[in-house]
Short mmCIF file of C-alpha atoms and ligand atoms in Angstrom, two decimals:
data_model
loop_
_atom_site.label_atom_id
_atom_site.label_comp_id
_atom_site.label_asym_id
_atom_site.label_seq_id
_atom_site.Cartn_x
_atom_site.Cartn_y
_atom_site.Cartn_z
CA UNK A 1 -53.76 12.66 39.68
CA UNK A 2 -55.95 15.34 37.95
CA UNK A 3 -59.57 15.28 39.35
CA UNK A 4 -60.64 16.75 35.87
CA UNK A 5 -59.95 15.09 32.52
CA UNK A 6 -56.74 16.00 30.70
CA UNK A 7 -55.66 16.26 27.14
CA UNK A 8 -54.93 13.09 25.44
CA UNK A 9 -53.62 14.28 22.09
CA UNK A 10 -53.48 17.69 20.18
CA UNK A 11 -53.85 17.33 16.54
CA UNK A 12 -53.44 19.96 13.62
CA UNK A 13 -56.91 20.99 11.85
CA UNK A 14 -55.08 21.21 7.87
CA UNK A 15 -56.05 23.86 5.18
CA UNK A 16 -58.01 21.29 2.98
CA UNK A 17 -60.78 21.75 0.16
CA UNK A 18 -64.17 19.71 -0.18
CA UNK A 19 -67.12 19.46 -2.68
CA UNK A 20 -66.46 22.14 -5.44
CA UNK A 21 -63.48 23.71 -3.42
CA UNK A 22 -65.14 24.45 -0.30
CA UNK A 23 -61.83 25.64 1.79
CA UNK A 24 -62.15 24.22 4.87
CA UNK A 25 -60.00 22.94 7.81
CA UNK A 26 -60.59 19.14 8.45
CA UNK A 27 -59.54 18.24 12.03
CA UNK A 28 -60.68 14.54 10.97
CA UNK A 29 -60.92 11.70 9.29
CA UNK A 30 -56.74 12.26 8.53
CA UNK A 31 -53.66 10.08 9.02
CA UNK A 32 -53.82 11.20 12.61
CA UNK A 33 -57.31 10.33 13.80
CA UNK A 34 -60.00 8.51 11.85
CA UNK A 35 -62.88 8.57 14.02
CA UNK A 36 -63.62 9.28 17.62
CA UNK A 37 -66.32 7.00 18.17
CA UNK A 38 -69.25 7.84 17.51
CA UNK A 39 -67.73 10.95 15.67
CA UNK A 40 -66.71 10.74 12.15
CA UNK A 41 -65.90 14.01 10.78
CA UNK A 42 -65.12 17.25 11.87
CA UNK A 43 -64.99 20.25 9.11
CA UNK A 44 -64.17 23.86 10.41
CA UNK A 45 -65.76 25.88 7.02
CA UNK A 46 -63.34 28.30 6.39
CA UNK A 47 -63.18 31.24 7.74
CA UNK A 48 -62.67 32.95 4.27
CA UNK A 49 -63.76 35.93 2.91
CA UNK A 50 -64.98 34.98 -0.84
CA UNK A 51 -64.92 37.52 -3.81
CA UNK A 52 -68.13 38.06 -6.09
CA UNK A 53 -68.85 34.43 -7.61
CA UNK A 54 -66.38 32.60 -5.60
CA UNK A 55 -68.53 30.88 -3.09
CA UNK A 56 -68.44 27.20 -3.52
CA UNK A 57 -70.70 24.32 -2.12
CA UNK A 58 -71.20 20.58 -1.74
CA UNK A 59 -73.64 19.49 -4.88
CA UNK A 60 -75.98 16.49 -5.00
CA UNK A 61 -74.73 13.64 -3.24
CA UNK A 62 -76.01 10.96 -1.11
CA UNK A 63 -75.78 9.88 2.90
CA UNK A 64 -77.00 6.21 4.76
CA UNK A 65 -76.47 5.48 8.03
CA UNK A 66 -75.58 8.38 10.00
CA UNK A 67 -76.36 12.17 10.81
CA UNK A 68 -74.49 15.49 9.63
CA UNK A 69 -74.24 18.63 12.15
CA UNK A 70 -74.28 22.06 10.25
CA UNK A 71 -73.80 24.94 12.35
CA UNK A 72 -72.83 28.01 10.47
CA UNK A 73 -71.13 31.33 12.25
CA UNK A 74 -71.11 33.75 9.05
CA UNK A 75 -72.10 33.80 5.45
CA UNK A 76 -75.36 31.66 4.36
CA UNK A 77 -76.14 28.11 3.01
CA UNK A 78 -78.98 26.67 1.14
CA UNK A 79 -79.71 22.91 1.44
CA UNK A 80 -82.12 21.00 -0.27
CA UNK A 81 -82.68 17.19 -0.63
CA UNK A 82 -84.62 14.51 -2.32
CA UNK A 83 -87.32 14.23 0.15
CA UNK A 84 -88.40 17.76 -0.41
CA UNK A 85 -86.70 19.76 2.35
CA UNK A 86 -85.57 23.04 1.74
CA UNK A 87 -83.70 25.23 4.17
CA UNK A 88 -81.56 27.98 4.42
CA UNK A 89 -78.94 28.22 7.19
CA UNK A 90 -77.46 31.67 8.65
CA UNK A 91 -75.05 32.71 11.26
CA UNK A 92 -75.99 31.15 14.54
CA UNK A 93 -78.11 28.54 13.14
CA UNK A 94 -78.07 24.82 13.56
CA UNK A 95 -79.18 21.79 11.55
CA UNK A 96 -79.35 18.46 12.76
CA UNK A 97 -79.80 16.17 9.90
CA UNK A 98 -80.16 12.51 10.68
CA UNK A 99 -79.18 10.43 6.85
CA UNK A 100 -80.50 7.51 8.68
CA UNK A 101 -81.89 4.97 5.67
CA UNK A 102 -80.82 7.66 2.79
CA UNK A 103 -81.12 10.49 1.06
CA UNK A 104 -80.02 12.93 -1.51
CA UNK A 105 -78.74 16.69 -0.93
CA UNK A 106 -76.93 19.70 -1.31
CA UNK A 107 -75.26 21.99 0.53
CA UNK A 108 -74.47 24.92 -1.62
CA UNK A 109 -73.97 28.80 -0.70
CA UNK A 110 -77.10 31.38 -0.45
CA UNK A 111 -77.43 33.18 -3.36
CA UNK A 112 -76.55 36.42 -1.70
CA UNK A 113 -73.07 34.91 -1.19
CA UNK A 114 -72.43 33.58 -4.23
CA UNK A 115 -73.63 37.36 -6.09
CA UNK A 116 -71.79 39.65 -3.56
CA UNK A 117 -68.78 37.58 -1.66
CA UNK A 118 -68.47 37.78 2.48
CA UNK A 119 -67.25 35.78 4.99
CA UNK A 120 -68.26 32.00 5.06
CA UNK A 121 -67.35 30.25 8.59
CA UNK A 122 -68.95 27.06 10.24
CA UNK A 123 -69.00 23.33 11.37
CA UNK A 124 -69.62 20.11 9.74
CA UNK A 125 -69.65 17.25 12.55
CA UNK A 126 -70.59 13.75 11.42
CA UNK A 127 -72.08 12.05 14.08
CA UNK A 128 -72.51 7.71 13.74
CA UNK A 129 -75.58 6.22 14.33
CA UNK A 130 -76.24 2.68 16.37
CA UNK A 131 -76.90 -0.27 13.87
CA UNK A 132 -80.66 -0.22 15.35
CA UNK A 133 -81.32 3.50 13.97
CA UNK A 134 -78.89 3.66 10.53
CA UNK A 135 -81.79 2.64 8.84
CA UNK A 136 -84.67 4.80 10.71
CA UNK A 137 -86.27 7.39 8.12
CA UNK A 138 -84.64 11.10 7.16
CA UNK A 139 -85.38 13.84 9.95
CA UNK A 140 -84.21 17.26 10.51
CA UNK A 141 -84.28 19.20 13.34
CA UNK A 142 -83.71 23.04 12.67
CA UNK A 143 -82.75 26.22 14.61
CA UNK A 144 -82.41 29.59 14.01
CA UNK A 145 -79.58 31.32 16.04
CA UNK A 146 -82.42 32.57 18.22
CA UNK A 147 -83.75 29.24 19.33
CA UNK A 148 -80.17 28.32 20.74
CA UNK A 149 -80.28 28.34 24.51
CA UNK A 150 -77.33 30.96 26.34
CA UNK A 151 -75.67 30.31 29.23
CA UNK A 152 -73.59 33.17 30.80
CA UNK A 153 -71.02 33.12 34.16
CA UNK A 154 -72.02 35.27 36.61
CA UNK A 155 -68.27 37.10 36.27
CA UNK A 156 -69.21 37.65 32.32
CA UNK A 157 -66.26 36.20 31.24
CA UNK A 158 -67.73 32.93 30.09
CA UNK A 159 -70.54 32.63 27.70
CA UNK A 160 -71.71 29.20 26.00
CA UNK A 161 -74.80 28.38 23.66
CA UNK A 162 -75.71 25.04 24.17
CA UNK A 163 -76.53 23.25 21.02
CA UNK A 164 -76.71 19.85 22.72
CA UNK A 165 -76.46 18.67 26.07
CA UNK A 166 -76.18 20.99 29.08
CA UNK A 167 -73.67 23.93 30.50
CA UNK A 168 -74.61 26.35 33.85
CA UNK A 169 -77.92 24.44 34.18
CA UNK A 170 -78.83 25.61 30.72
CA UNK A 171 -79.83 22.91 28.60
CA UNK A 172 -79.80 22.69 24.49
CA UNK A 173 -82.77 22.21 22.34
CA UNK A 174 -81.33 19.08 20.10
CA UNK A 175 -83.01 15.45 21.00
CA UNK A 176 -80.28 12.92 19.87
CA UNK A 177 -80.18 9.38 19.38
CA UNK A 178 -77.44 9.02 22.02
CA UNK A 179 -76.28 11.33 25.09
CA UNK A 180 -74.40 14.14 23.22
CA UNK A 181 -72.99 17.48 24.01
CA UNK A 182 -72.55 20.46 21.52
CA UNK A 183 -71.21 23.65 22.94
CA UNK A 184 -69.75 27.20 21.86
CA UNK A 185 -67.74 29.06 23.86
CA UNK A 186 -66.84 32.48 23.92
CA UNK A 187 -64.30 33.25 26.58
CA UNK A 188 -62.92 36.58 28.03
CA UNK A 189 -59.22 37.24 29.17
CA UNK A 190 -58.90 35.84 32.48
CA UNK A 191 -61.74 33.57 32.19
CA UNK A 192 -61.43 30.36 33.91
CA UNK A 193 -64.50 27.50 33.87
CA UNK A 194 -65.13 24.22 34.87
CA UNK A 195 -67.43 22.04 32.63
CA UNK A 196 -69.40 18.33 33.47
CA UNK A 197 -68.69 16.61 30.84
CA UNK A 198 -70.21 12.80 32.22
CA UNK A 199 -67.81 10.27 32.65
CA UNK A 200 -67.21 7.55 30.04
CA UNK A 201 -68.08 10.06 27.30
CA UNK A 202 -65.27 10.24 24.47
CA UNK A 203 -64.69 14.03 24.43
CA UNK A 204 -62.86 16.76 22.02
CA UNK A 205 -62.43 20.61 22.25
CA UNK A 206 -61.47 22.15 18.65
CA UNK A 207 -60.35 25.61 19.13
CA UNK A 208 -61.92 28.04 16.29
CA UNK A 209 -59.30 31.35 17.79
CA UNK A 210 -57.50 32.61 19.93
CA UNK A 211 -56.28 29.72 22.46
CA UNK A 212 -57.10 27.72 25.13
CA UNK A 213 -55.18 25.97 28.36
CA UNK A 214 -57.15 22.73 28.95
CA UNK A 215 -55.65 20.50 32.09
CA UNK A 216 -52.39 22.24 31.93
CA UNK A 217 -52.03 21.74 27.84
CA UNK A 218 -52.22 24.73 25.64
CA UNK A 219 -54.41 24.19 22.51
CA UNK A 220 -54.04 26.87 19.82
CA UNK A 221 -56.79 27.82 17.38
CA UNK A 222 -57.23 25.56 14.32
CA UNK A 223 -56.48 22.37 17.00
CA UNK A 224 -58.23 19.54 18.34
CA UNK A 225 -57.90 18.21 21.38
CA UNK A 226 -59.06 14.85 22.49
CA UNK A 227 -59.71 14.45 26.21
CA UNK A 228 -58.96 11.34 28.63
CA UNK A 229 -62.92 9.77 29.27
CA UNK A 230 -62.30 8.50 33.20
CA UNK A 231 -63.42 12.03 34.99
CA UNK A 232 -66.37 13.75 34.85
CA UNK A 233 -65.63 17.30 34.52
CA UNK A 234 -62.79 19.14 32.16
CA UNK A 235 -61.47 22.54 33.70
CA UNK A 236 -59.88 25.04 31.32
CA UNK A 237 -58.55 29.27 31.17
CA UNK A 238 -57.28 31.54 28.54
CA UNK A 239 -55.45 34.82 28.83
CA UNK A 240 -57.24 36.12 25.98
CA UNK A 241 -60.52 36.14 24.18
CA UNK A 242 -60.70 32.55 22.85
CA UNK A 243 -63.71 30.48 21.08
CA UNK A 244 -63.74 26.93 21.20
CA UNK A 245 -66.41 24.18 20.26
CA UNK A 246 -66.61 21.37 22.87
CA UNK A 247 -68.36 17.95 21.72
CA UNK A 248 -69.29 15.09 23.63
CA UNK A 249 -70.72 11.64 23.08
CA UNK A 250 -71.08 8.22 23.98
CA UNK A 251 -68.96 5.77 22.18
CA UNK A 252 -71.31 3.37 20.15
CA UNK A 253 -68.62 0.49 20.45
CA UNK A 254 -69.34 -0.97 16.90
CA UNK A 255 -67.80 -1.83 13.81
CA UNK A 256 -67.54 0.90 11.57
CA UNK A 257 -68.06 -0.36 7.71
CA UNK A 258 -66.96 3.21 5.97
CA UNK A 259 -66.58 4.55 2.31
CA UNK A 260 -67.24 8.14 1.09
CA UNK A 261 -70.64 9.43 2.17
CA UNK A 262 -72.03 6.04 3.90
CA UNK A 263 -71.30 4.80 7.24
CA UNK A 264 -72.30 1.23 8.11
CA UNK A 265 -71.35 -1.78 10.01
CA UNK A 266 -70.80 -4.16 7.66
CA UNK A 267 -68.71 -4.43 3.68
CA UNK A 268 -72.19 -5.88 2.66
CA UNK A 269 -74.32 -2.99 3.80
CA UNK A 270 -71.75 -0.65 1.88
CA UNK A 271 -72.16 -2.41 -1.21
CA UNK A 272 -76.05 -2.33 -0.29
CA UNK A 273 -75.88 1.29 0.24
CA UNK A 274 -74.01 1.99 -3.19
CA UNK A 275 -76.68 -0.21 -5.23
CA UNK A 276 -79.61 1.47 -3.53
CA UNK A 277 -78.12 5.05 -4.03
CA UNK A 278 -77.67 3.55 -7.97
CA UNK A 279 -80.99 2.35 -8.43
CA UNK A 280 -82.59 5.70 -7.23
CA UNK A 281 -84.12 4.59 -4.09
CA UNK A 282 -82.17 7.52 -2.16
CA UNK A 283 -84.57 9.61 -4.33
CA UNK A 284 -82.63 12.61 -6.40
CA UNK A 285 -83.26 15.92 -6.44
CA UNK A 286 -83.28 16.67 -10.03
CA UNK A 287 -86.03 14.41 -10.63
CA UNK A 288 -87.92 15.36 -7.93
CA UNK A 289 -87.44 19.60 -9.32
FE1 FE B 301 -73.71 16.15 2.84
#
């Protein structure tokens, strides 16, 4: 028996297109894995390299009853909603966005990408919220690629910025509802690390390139792997230089009530979601322009 946690599954991140014809790579919600409670989505934005005028975004819609994770690693993205925030995200940066009771946004390219082209890379994670905060009020938390916390081996080979949760004593600057960990690697050939990762936490390493051996299982870029939850530590190498994301959370353990961009517990707080969205009481941006 392993003292660290192994690999449960690997599973295939597919060439997939969102919103206006964002490309993207969707490790889940597909026929393989629908949630890993409490996440909900993850979205690996491109990478693509986007011609003059090709850069393509997610227009007005709505969100109830959970938050969305944004971290971008090149190109730029503007998002606006119907409360009246306004930001613009650029390589390194993070936003935390918690839906909670509802809102309207949009996540659309900078207008710098959209006039001259580049590369567009990053992360979407949805992450659920307990039935006693779906409802809590809109918040974002924000950070620039500056105000994310690096953590370095003393070798050099390993190097992780710690959006959430903790790594070499470092620890990230995101408060979250639940216990949650958000990390980067960067890894150099030869590298070799062992991470906490507390058990009981439903775990999942998505490799962005090169690849990665994680308990003995090799997990190629553009793959997720899901981890067993009964140790307390995950121990992995690579060969060559590999960077991986590694999220962590603890399962909410409740019934998941799901359709397009709400996330409830219930068929009757769906339906209530819809209506409000309807009747305007998400707000709208338009309006509100
Ligand atoms: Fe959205």
């Amino acid at each position: 028996m392993s003292i660290y946690r192994t690999v449960q599954r690997v599973i295939d991140a597919p060439l997939a297109s969102d919103g206006e014809g964002v490309v993207i790579h969707r490790a889940f919600p597909n026929h393989e894995l629908n949630e890993l409670d409490p996440f909900l989505l993850l979205d690996h934005m491109g990478p693509v390299d986007l011609k003059p005028g090709e850069a393509k975004g997610f227009p007005d819609h709505p969100h109830r009853g959970f938050e969305t994770v944004t971290y971008l690693l090149a190109g730029e993205f503007e998002h606006r909603d119907s409360f009246g925030h306004h930001g613009v995200l650029r390589p390194g940066d993070v936003q935390w966005m918690t839906a909670g009771s509802g809102l309207v946004h949009s996540e659309v390219p900078g207008a710098s990408l959209v006039k001259n082209g580049g590369r567009l890379e990053g992360f979407q994670l949805w992450v659920n919220l307990p039935r006693k905060d779906k409802m809590k009020a809109p918040r974002y938390q924000e950070f620039s690629a500056s105000q994310i916390p690096v953590a370095r081996s003393a070798d050099g080979t390993v190097e992780v910025k710690v959006i959430a949760g903790a790594a070499m004593g470092v620890k990230g600057a995101v408060e979250t509802h639940i216990p949650i960990e958000y990390l980067h690697f960067k890894l150099q050939p030869g590298a070799k690390h062992v991470q906490e990762v507390a058990a009981g936490l439903n775990a999942m390493i998505y490799v962005i390139s090169g690849w990665l051996l994680v308990g003995g299982t090799s997990v190629p870029a553009f793959h997720l792997a899901s981890l067993t939850v009964d140790k307390d530590a995950v121990e992995f190498c690579t060969d060559g230089p590999t960077e991986f994301l590694l999220v962590a959370a603890k399962p909410i353990h409740e019934p998941v009530a799901r359709y397009g961009p709400f996330v409830m517990n219930t068929e009757a707080e769906l339906h209530q979601a819809f209506a409000d969205y309807k009747a305007g009481r998400m707000g709208s941006i338009s309006l509100r322009a």
